[in-house]
GROMACS .gro file of C-alpha atoms in nm:
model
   96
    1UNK     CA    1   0.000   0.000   0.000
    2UNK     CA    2   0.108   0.356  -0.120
    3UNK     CA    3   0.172   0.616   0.202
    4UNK     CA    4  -0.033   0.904   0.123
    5UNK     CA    5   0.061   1.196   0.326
    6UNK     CA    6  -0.187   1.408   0.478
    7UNK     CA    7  -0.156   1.694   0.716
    8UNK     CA    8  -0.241   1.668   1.087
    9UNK     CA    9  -0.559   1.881   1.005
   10UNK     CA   10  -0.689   1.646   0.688
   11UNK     CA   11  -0.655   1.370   0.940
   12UNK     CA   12  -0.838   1.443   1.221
   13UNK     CA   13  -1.100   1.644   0.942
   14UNK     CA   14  -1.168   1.271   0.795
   15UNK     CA   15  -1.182   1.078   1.106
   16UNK     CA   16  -1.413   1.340   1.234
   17UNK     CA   17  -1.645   1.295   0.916
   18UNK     CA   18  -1.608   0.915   0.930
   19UNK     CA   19  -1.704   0.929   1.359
   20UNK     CA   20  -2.045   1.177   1.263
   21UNK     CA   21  -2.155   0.991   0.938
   22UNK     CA   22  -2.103   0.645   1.061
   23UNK     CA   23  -1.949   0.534   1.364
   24UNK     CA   24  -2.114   0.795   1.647
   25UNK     CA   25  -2.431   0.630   1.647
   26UNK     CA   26  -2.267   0.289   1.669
   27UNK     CA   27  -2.037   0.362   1.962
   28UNK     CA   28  -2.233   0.673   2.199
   29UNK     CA   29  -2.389   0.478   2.443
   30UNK     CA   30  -2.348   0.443   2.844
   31UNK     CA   31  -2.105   0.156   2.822
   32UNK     CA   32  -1.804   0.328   2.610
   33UNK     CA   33  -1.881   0.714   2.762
   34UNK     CA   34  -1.537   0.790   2.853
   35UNK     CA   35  -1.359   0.577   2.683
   36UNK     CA   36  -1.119   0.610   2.350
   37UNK     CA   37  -1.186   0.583   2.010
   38UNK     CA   38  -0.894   0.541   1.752
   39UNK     CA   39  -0.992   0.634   1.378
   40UNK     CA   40  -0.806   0.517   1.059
   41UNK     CA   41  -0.856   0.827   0.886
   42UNK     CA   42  -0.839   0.576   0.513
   43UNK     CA   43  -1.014   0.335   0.570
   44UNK     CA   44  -1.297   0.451   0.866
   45UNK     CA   45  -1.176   0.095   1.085
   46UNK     CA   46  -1.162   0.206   1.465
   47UNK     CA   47  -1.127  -0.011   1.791
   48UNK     CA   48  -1.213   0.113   2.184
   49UNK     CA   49  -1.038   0.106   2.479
   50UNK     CA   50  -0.985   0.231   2.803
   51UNK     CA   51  -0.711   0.407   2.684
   52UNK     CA   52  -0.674   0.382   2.306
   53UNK     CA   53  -0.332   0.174   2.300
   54UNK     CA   54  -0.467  -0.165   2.235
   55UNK     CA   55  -0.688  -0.019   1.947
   56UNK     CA   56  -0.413   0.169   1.810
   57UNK     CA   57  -0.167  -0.094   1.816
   58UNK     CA   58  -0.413  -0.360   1.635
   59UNK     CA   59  -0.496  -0.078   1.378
   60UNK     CA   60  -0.156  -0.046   1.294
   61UNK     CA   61  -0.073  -0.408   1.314
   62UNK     CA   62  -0.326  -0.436   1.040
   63UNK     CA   63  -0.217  -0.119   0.856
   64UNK     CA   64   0.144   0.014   0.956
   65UNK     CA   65   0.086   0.365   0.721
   66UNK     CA   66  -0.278   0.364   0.864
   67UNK     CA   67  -0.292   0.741   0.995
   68UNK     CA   68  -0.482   0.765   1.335
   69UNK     CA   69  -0.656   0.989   1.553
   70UNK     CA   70  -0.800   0.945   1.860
   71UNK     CA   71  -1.091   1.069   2.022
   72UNK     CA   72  -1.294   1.024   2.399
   73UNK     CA   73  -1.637   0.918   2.310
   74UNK     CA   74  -1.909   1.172   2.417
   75UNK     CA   75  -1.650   1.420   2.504
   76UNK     CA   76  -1.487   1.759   2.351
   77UNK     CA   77  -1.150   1.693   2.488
   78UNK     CA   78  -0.951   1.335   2.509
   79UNK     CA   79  -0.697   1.489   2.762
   80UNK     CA   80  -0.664   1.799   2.992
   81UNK     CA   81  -0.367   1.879   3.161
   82UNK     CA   82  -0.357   2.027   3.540
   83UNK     CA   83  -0.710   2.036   3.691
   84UNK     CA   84  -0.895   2.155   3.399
   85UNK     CA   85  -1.233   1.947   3.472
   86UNK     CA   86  -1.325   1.751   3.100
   87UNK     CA   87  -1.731   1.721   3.146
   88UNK     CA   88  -1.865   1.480   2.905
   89UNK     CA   89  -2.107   1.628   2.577
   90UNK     CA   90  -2.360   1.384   2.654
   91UNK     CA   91  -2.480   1.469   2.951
   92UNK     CA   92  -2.807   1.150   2.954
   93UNK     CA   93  -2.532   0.889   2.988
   94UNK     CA   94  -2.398   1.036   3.286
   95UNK     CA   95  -2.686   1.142   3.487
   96UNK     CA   96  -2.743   0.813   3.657
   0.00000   0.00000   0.00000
């Protein structure tokens, strides 16, 4: 397979597209609130985790030039840094 290079911008554009066309629906529900989502920005394959590294590793196991993002499911933020509180986007999976 070819390497295609993208910028860090066109990669996260795509997976974003690829989460909100196909995959949110699939994957926002109480179970996986809070946990990580990694995108193949070709191909639209993703795997969740706790913390992304399995599902990265086993998307590049399968593709080594697949370019990744990652993303916390029902959140705006994946990290924070300090004690900048992250409060999930959908707020119905966490009320109970």
């Amino acid at each position: 397979m070819q390497a295609i290079f993208w910028t860090v911008e066109e990669v996260a554009q795509r997976a974003k597209q690829f989460y909100e066309r196909f995959i949110r629906q699939k994957v926002e529900h109480r179970d996986n609130i809070g946990k990580m989502i990694v995108i193949d920005a070709e191909t639209g394959e993703y795997g969740i985790d706790q913390t992304g590294v399995e599902s990265a590793l086993s998307l590049k196991h399968k593709n080594p030039n697949a370019r990744l993002f990652t993303m916390r499911i029902g959140y705006d933020v994946a990290f924070s840094f300090g004690n900048a509180p992250i409060k999930p986007t959908v707020e119905r999976f966490m009320e109970d």
